[in-house]
Each structure stands twice: as C-alpha cells, then as structure tokens.
JSON list of C-alpha atoms in Angstrom, two decimals:
[
{"chain": "A", "resi": 1, "resn": "MET", "atom": "CA", "xyz": [17.30, 40.81, 123.19]},
{"chain": "A", "resi": 2, "resn": "GLY", "atom": "CA", "xyz": [19.17, 44.04, 123.70]},
{"chain": "A", "resi": 3, "resn": "ASN", "atom": "CA", "xyz": [19.97, 46.69, 121.14]},
{"chain": "A", "resi": 4, "resn": "GLU", "atom": "CA", "xyz": [23.57, 45.49, 120.94]},
{"chain": "A", "resi": 5, "resn": "ASP", "atom": "CA", "xyz": [22.47, 41.92, 120.22]},
{"chain": "A", "resi": 6, "resn": "ARG", "atom": "CA", "xyz": [19.99, 43.14, 117.61]},
{"chain": "A", "resi": 7, "resn": "ALA", "atom": "CA", "xyz": [22.65, 45.33, 115.96]},
{"chain": "A", "resi": 8, "resn": "ALA", "atom": "CA", "xyz": [25.13, 42.43, 115.93]},
{"chain": "A", "resi": 9, "resn": "THR", "atom": "CA", "xyz": [22.51, 40.12, 114.39]},
{"chain": "A", "resi": 10, "resn": "GLN", "atom": "CA", "xyz": [21.62, 42.70, 111.74]},
{"chain": "A", "resi": 11, "resn": "ALA", "atom": "CA", "xyz": [25.30, 43.24, 110.93]},
{"chain": "A", "resi": 12, "resn": "ALA", "atom": "CA", "xyz": [25.88, 39.48, 110.62]},
{"chain": "A", "resi": 13, "resn": "SER", "atom": "CA", "xyz": [22.76, 39.17, 108.45]},
{"chain": "A", "resi": 14, "resn": "GLU", "atom": "CA", "xyz": [23.97, 42.00, 106.21]},
{"chain": "A", "resi": 15, "resn": "ILE", "atom": "CA", "xyz": [27.38, 40.34, 105.81]},
{"chain": "A", "resi": 16, "resn": "LEU", "atom": "CA", "xyz": [25.71, 37.02, 104.98]},
{"chain": "A", "resi": 17, "resn": "ARG", "atom": "CA", "xyz": [23.36, 38.72, 102.50]},
{"chain": "A", "resi": 18, "resn": "GLU", "atom": "CA", "xyz": [26.31, 40.42, 100.77]},
{"chain": "A", "resi": 19, "resn": "SER", "atom": "CA", "xyz": [28.16, 37.09, 100.59]},
{"chain": "A", "resi": 20, "resn": "VAL", "atom": "CA", "xyz": [25.13, 35.35, 99.09]},
{"chain": "A", "resi": 21, "resn": "ASP", "atom": "CA", "xyz": [24.60, 38.20, 96.60]},
{"chain": "A", "resi": 22, "resn": "GLU", "atom": "CA", "xyz": [28.25, 38.00, 95.54]},
{"chain": "A", "resi": 23, "resn": "LEU", "atom": "CA", "xyz": [28.01, 34.22, 95.24]},
{"chain": "A", "resi": 24, "resn": "MET", "atom": "CA", "xyz": [24.85, 34.49, 93.12]},
{"chain": "A", "resi": 25, "resn": "ALA", "atom": "CA", "xyz": [26.50, 37.07, 90.84]},
{"chain": "A", "resi": 26, "resn": "THR", "atom": "CA", "xyz": [29.49, 34.74, 90.40]},
{"chain": "A", "resi": 27, "resn": "PHE", "atom": "CA", "xyz": [27.17, 31.83, 89.57]},
{"chain": "A", "resi": 28, "resn": "GLU", "atom": "CA", "xyz": [25.33, 33.96, 87.01]},
{"chain": "A", "resi": 29, "resn": "ARG", "atom": "CA", "xyz": [28.64, 34.96, 85.36]},
{"chain": "A", "resi": 30, "resn": "GLN", "atom": "CA", "xyz": [29.67, 31.31, 85.28]},
{"chain": "A", "resi": 31, "resn": "ARG", "atom": "CA", "xyz": [26.34, 30.25, 83.77]},
{"chain": "A", "resi": 32, "resn": "ALA", "atom": "CA", "xyz": [26.68, 32.84, 80.98]},
{"chain": "A", "resi": 33, "resn": "GLU", "atom": "CA", "xyz": [30.29, 31.85, 80.32]},
{"chain": "A", "resi": 34, "resn": "MET", "atom": "CA", "xyz": [29.35, 28.16, 80.29]},
{"chain": "A", "resi": 35, "resn": "ALA", "atom": "CA", "xyz": [26.72, 28.80, 77.62]},
{"chain": "A", "resi": 36, "resn": "GLU", "atom": "CA", "xyz": [29.28, 30.68, 75.54]},
{"chain": "A", "resi": 37, "resn": "VAL", "atom": "CA", "xyz": [31.88, 27.91, 75.88]},
{"chain": "A", "resi": 38, "resn": "GLN", "atom": "CA", "xyz": [29.29, 25.26, 74.97]},
{"chain": "A", "resi": 39, "resn": "GLN", "atom": "CA", "xyz": [28.31, 27.16, 71.83]},
{"chain": "A", "resi": 40, "resn": "ARG", "atom": "CA", "xyz": [31.93, 27.63, 70.82]},
{"chain": "A", "resi": 41, "resn": "LEU", "atom": "CA", "xyz": [32.75, 23.96, 71.39]},
{"chain": "A", "resi": 42, "resn": "ALA", "atom": "CA", "xyz": [29.65, 22.83, 69.47]},
{"chain": "A", "resi": 43, "resn": "ALA", "atom": "CA", "xyz": [30.99, 24.65, 66.41]},
{"chain": "A", "resi": 44, "resn": "THR", "atom": "CA", "xyz": [34.56, 23.33, 66.77]},
{"chain": "A", "resi": 45, "resn": "THR", "atom": "CA", "xyz": [36.18, 20.29, 65.18]},
{"chain": "A", "resi": 46, "resn": "VAL", "atom": "CA", "xyz": [39.69, 18.90, 65.32]},
{"chain": "A", "resi": 47, "resn": "THR", "atom": "CA", "xyz": [41.61, 17.14, 62.55]},
{"chain": "A", "resi": 48, "resn": "ALA", "atom": "CA", "xyz": [44.13, 14.34, 62.94]},
{"chain": "A", "resi": 49, "resn": "TRP", "atom": "CA", "xyz": [46.16, 12.40, 60.39]},
{"chain": "A", "resi": 50, "resn": "SER", "atom": "CA", "xyz": [47.62, 8.94, 60.72]},
{"chain": "A", "resi": 51, "resn": "ALA", "atom": "CA", "xyz": [51.43, 8.77, 60.81]},
{"chain": "A", "resi": 52, "resn": "ASP", "atom": "CA", "xyz": [51.46, 7.32, 57.28]},
{"chain": "A", "resi": 53, "resn": "ASN", "atom": "CA", "xyz": [49.28, 10.22, 56.02]},
{"chain": "A", "resi": 54, "resn": "LEU", "atom": "CA", "xyz": [46.73, 7.84, 54.53]},
{"chain": "A", "resi": 55, "resn": "VAL", "atom": "CA", "xyz": [43.86, 8.63, 56.91]},
{"chain": "A", "resi": 56, "resn": "ARG", "atom": "CA", "xyz": [42.38, 11.94, 58.07]},
{"chain": "A", "resi": 57, "resn": "VAL", "atom": "CA", "xyz": [39.78, 12.08, 60.86]},
{"chain": "A", "resi": 58, "resn": "ASP", "atom": "CA", "xyz": [37.72, 15.13, 61.80]},
{"chain": "A", "resi": 59, "resn": "ALA", "atom": "CA", "xyz": [36.10, 14.89, 65.23]},
{"chain": "A", "resi": 60, "resn": "ASN", "atom": "CA", "xyz": [33.89, 17.10, 67.36]},
{"chain": "A", "resi": 61, "resn": "THR", "atom": "CA", "xyz": [35.11, 18.26, 70.75]},
{"chain": "A", "resi": 62, "resn": "ALA", "atom": "CA", "xyz": [33.56, 15.22, 72.40]},
{"chain": "A", "resi": 63, "resn": "GLY", "atom": "CA", "xyz": [36.05, 13.15, 70.38]},
{"chain": "A", "resi": 64, "resn": "VAL", "atom": "CA", "xyz": [33.37, 11.64, 68.14]},
{"chain": "A", "resi": 65, "resn": "PRO", "atom": "CA", "xyz": [34.49, 11.32, 64.51]},
{"chain": "A", "resi": 66, "resn": "VAL", "atom": "CA", "xyz": [32.36, 13.40, 62.16]},
{"chain": "A", "resi": 67, "resn": "ASP", "atom": "CA", "xyz": [34.33, 12.63, 58.99]},
{"chain": "A", "resi": 68, "resn": "VAL", "atom": "CA", "xyz": [36.90, 10.03, 57.94]},
{"chain": "A", "resi": 69, "resn": "GLN", "atom": "CA", "xyz": [38.83, 10.46, 54.71]},
{"chain": "A", "resi": 70, "resn": "LEU", "atom": "CA", "xyz": [41.19, 7.98, 53.06]},
{"chain": "A", "resi": 71, "resn": "THR", "atom": "CA", "xyz": [43.70, 9.27, 50.55]},
{"chain": "A", "resi": 72, "resn": "PRO", "atom": "CA", "xyz": [43.57, 7.70, 47.07]},
{"chain": "A", "resi": 73, "resn": "GLU", "atom": "CA", "xyz": [46.96, 6.09, 47.80]},
{"chain": "A", "resi": 74, "resn": "ALA", "atom": "CA", "xyz": [45.56, 4.29, 50.84]},
{"chain": "A", "resi": 75, "resn": "PHE", "atom": "CA", "xyz": [44.49, 1.26, 48.81]},
{"chain": "A", "resi": 76, "resn": "LYS", "atom": "CA", "xyz": [47.71, 1.18, 46.80]},
{"chain": "A", "resi": 77, "resn": "ARG", "atom": "CA", "xyz": [50.20, 1.65, 49.66]},
{"chain": "A", "resi": 78, "resn": "SER", "atom": "CA", "xyz": [48.54, -0.32, 52.43]},
{"chain": "A", "resi": 79, "resn": "THR", "atom": "CA", "xyz": [46.82, -3.54, 53.43]},
{"chain": "A", "resi": 80, "resn": "PRO", "atom": "CA", "xyz": [43.44, -3.82, 55.15]},
{"chain": "A", "resi": 81, "resn": "ASP", "atom": "CA", "xyz": [45.15, -4.58, 58.48]},
{"chain": "A", "resi": 82, "resn": "LYS", "atom": "CA", "xyz": [47.55, -1.65, 58.22]},
{"chain": "A", "resi": 83, "resn": "LEU", "atom": "CA", "xyz": [44.79, 0.65, 57.04]},
{"chain": "A", "resi": 84, "resn": "GLY", "atom": "CA", "xyz": [42.69, -0.39, 60.03]},
{"chain": "A", "resi": 85, "resn": "ARG", "atom": "CA", "xyz": [45.58, 0.50, 62.35]},
{"chain": "A", "resi": 86, "resn": "SER", "atom": "CA", "xyz": [45.99, 3.86, 60.55]},
{"chain": "A", "resi": 87, "resn": "ILE", "atom": "CA", "xyz": [42.29, 4.62, 61.04]},
{"chain": "A", "resi": 88, "resn": "LEU", "atom": "CA", "xyz": [42.51, 3.65, 64.72]},
{"chain": "A", "resi": 89, "resn": "GLU", "atom": "CA", "xyz": [45.61, 5.83, 65.17]},
{"chain": "A", "resi": 90, "resn": "ALA", "atom": "CA", "xyz": [43.94, 8.86, 63.57]},
{"chain": "A", "resi": 91, "resn": "VAL", "atom": "CA", "xyz": [40.73, 8.41, 65.59]},
{"chain": "A", "resi": 92, "resn": "GLN", "atom": "CA", "xyz": [42.67, 8.15, 68.86]},
{"chain": "A", "resi": 93, "resn": "SER", "atom": "CA", "xyz": [44.74, 11.20, 67.97]},
{"chain": "A", "resi": 94, "resn": "ALA", "atom": "CA", "xyz": [41.58, 13.17, 67.19]},
{"chain": "A", "resi": 95, "resn": "ALA", "atom": "CA", "xyz": [40.08, 12.10, 70.53]},
{"chain": "A", "resi": 96, "resn": "ARG", "atom": "CA", "xyz": [43.17, 13.31, 72.40]},
{"chain": "A", "resi": 97, "resn": "GLN", "atom": "CA", "xyz": [43.10, 16.64, 70.53]},
{"chain": "A", "resi": 98, "resn": "ALA", "atom": "CA", "xyz": [39.39, 17.04, 71.26]},
{"chain": "A", "resi": 99, "resn": "THR", "atom": "CA", "xyz": [40.01, 16.50, 74.97]},
{"chain": "A", "resi": 100, "resn": "GLU", "atom": "CA", "xyz": [42.79, 19.11, 74.97]},
{"chain": "A", "resi": 101, "resn": "VAL", "atom": "CA", "xyz": [40.63, 21.66, 73.10]},
{"chain": "A", "resi": 102, "resn": "SER", "atom": "CA", "xyz": [37.75, 21.09, 75.54]},
{"chain": "A", "resi": 103, "resn": "GLN", "atom": "CA", "xyz": [39.98, 21.37, 78.59]},
{"chain": "A", "resi": 104, "resn": "GLN", "atom": "CA", "xyz": [41.49, 24.60, 77.27]},
{"chain": "A", "resi": 105, "resn": "ALA", "atom": "CA", "xyz": [38.03, 26.04, 76.57]},
{"chain": "A", "resi": 106, "resn": "TRP", "atom": "CA", "xyz": [36.78, 25.18, 80.07]},
{"chain": "A", "resi": 107, "resn": "ALA", "atom": "CA", "xyz": [39.99, 26.22, 81.89]},
{"chain": "A", "resi": 108, "resn": "PRO", "atom": "CA", "xyz": [38.92, 29.82, 82.66]},
{"chain": "A", "resi": 109, "resn": "LEU", "atom": "CA", "xyz": [35.67, 28.59, 84.20]},
{"chain": "A", "resi": 110, "resn": "THR", "atom": "CA", "xyz": [37.50, 25.94, 86.16]},
{"chain": "A", "resi": 111, "resn": "ALA", "atom": "CA", "xyz": [39.87, 28.57, 87.54]},
{"chain": "A", "resi": 112, "resn": "LEU", "atom": "CA", "xyz": [36.93, 30.81, 88.46]},
{"chain": "A", "resi": 113, "resn": "ALA", "atom": "CA", "xyz": [35.20, 27.88, 90.16]},
{"chain": "A", "resi": 114, "resn": "ASP", "atom": "CA", "xyz": [38.25, 27.33, 92.36]},
{"chain": "A", "resi": 115, "resn": "ASP", "atom": "CA", "xyz": [37.59, 30.73, 93.97]},
{"chain": "A", "resi": 116, "resn": "VAL", "atom": "CA", "xyz": [33.95, 29.95, 94.76]},
{"chain": "A", "resi": 117, "resn": "PRO", "atom": "CA", "xyz": [33.14, 28.02, 97.92]},
{"chain": "A", "resi": 118, "resn": "ASP", "atom": "CA", "xyz": [31.91, 24.47, 97.34]},
{"chain": "A", "resi": 119, "resn": "LEU", "atom": "CA", "xyz": [28.62, 23.26, 98.80]},
{"chain": "A", "resi": 120, "resn": "PRO", "atom": "CA", "xyz": [30.25, 21.42, 101.75]},
{"chain": "A", "resi": 121, "resn": "ASP", "atom": "CA", "xyz": [31.98, 24.70, 102.68]},
{"chain": "A", "resi": 122, "resn": "ILE", "atom": "CA", "xyz": [28.61, 26.42, 103.02]},
{"chain": "A", "resi": 123, "resn": "ALA", "atom": "CA", "xyz": [26.47, 23.51, 104.22]},
{"chain": "A", "resi": 124, "resn": "PRO", "atom": "CA", "xyz": [28.44, 20.64, 105.78]},
{"chain": "A", "resi": 125, "resn": "GLY", "atom": "CA", "xyz": [27.33, 17.23, 104.55]},
{"chain": "A", "resi": 126, "resn": "MET", "atom": "CA", "xyz": [26.29, 18.44, 101.07]},
{"chain": "A", "resi": 127, "resn": "PRO", "atom": "CA", "xyz": [27.86, 16.79, 98.00]},
{"chain": "A", "resi": 128, "resn": "SER", "atom": "CA", "xyz": [30.81, 18.49, 96.36]},
{"chain": "A", "resi": 129, "resn": "ILE", "atom": "CA", "xyz": [30.08, 20.19, 93.04]},
{"chain": "A", "resi": 130, "resn": "LYS", "atom": "CA", "xyz": [33.80, 20.44, 92.35]},
{"chain": "A", "resi": 131, "resn": "SER", "atom": "CA", "xyz": [34.19, 16.65, 92.46]},
{"chain": "A", "resi": 132, "resn": "VAL", "atom": "CA", "xyz": [31.41, 16.34, 89.89]},
{"chain": "A", "resi": 133, "resn": "VAL", "atom": "CA", "xyz": [33.14, 18.86, 87.61]},
{"chain": "A", "resi": 134, "resn": "ASP", "atom": "CA", "xyz": [36.39, 16.86, 87.87]},
{"chain": "A", "resi": 135, "resn": "THR", "atom": "CA", "xyz": [34.62, 13.85, 86.34]},
{"chain": "A", "resi": 136, "resn": "LEU", "atom": "CA", "xyz": [33.59, 15.85, 83.25]},
{"chain": "A", "resi": 137, "resn": "PHE", "atom": "CA", "xyz": [37.04, 15.43, 81.70]},
{"chain": "A", "resi": 138, "resn": "PRO", "atom": "CA", "xyz": [38.05, 11.77, 81.63]},
{"chain": "A", "resi": 139, "resn": "ASP", "atom": "CA", "xyz": [41.52, 10.86, 80.47]},
{"chain": "A", "resi": 140, "resn": "PRO", "atom": "CA", "xyz": [41.70, 10.64, 76.68]},
{"chain": "A", "resi": 141, "resn": "VAL", "atom": "CA", "xyz": [42.12, 7.29, 74.97]},
{"chain": "A", "resi": 142, "resn": "THR", "atom": "CA", "xyz": [45.71, 6.25, 75.37]},
{"chain": "A", "resi": 143, "resn": "ASP", "atom": "CA", "xyz": [45.61, 2.72, 73.96]},
{"chain": "A", "resi": 144, "resn": "PRO", "atom": "CA", "xyz": [48.55, 2.22, 71.66]},
{"chain": "A", "resi": 145, "resn": "VAL", "atom": "CA", "xyz": [47.93, 1.38, 68.04]},
{"chain": "A", "resi": 146, "resn": "PRO", "atom": "CA", "xyz": [48.48, -2.38, 67.59]},
{"chain": "A", "resi": 147, "resn": "ALA", "atom": "CA", "xyz": [51.91, -3.33, 66.29]},
{"chain": "A", "resi": 148, "resn": "GLU", "atom": "CA", "xyz": [52.34, -4.20, 62.66]},
{"chain": "A", "resi": 149, "resn": "PRO", "atom": "CA", "xyz": [52.36, -7.93, 61.87]},
{"chain": "A", "resi": 150, "resn": "THR", "atom": "CA", "xyz": [55.76, -9.46, 61.28]},
{"chain": "A", "resi": 151, "resn": "ASN", "atom": "CA", "xyz": [54.84, -11.42, 58.13]},
{"chain": "A", "resi": 152, "resn": "ASP", "atom": "CA", "xyz": [55.17, -9.92, 54.70]},
{"chain": "A", "resi": 153, "resn": "GLU", "atom": "CA", "xyz": [51.48, -9.27, 54.22]},
{"chain": "A", "resi": 154, "resn": "ASP", "atom": "CA", "xyz": [52.16, -6.27, 51.96]},
{"chain": "A", "resi": 155, "resn": "GLU", "atom": "CA", "xyz": [53.50, -8.49, 49.18]},
{"chain": "A", "resi": 156, "resn": "ASP", "atom": "CA", "xyz": [50.69, -11.02, 49.64]},
{"chain": "A", "resi": 157, "resn": "PHE", "atom": "CA", "xyz": [48.14, -8.23, 49.48]},
{"chain": "A", "resi": 158, "resn": "ARG", "atom": "CA", "xyz": [49.58, -6.74, 46.31]},
{"chain": "A", "resi": 159, "resn": "ASN", "atom": "CA", "xyz": [49.82, -10.10, 44.55]},
{"chain": "A", "resi": 160, "resn": "ARG", "atom": "CA", "xyz": [46.17, -10.95, 45.15]},
{"chain": "A", "resi": 161, "resn": "GLY", "atom": "CA", "xyz": [44.93, -8.02, 43.14]},
{"chain": "A", "resi": 162, "resn": "TYR", "atom": "CA", "xyz": [42.56, -6.80, 45.84]},
{"chain": "A", "resi": 163, "resn": "LEU", "atom": "CA", "xyz": [41.53, -3.74, 43.89]},
{"chain": "A", "resi": 164, "resn": "ASP", "atom": "CA", "xyz": [40.96, -5.47, 40.56]},
{"chain": "A", "resi": 165, "resn": "GLY", "atom": "CA", "xyz": [38.67, -8.19, 41.91]},
{"chain": "A", "resi": 166, "resn": "GLY", "atom": "CA", "xyz": [41.41, -10.82, 42.29]},
{"chain": "A", "resi": 167, "resn": "LYS", "atom": "CA", "xyz": [42.19, -11.11, 38.56]}
]
C-alpha cells in the first residue's frame, strides 16, 4: 500500500469517524430531549366535556381516564342510556385531545429524527427505526357516539322515579 493509498484511507476513516461522532451527539441530544418530553407528558392531563355538559373526563396523555365527574344535574336531566352516551363522548374526546397533546410534544423530536439517517441508510438490510416511531402514534378513537333512541325514554325515566327508589 502506497503513501497515497494510506493517506486516502486515513482521510476516509477521519470523515467516517466525524460522521459517527456527529450521529452519536445527535442521538444523545435526542435521548435527553425524549426524557424531558416523557416527564412533561407524565405530568400532563387533558379535560373534555360532553356536549350536554353533564360529564367531565380528565385523561392522561395516553388517553386513559384518570377522573370522571358527573354534574349534579346529570341524574335530573338525563336517562341512563343518554348519560352512558355522554360519558362515551367525553372519554373519546379526551382520548383525541391526549393524542394531539402527545403528538405536539413529540413533534420537535420527530422533526430532528427526520434529519438523522435511518439504520438501513447506514447498514443495508437493517430494520427501520423510523417505521417503528411511526407506530407510536396510532389514530385516536374516532367511533361516533351512538345515536339517541327514537322513543320517548326521557318521560318514561322521569315517571319511574329512578332517584327516589321508584316511589
């Protein structure tokens, strides 16, 4: 191996070393930012109300309800079926809000990750980390709240005296 070949190999090695060092520094920044985002999200909740304002749901950023409150009027102005739909509506709304909050919190890291080469770019045949990250944010629940029944269950409910033990 001649001096020119050795110099070219050393130059290529130095360029590769600098690229790896830069990549490692980017990964370390991402790791620190991920820890910060996780802490912030762990301390965050969202609040959603049903359209009839009878039900309030607080949920964590995973969309899991952590508190459900019914207003005192809920039992006077609603039926069990309608109240169930109101609860479902508020829970689904909280889940959608939680997904949006999480996506917004992770957006800067996602943008930074777009600038970093993926594993298949560096080592062909390796699995894609970016495709794994894309699966972290499933679509929020989009099931519609069931339609209200067509019968006059409100009047039936009120006449049965549900709250006073049927008397």
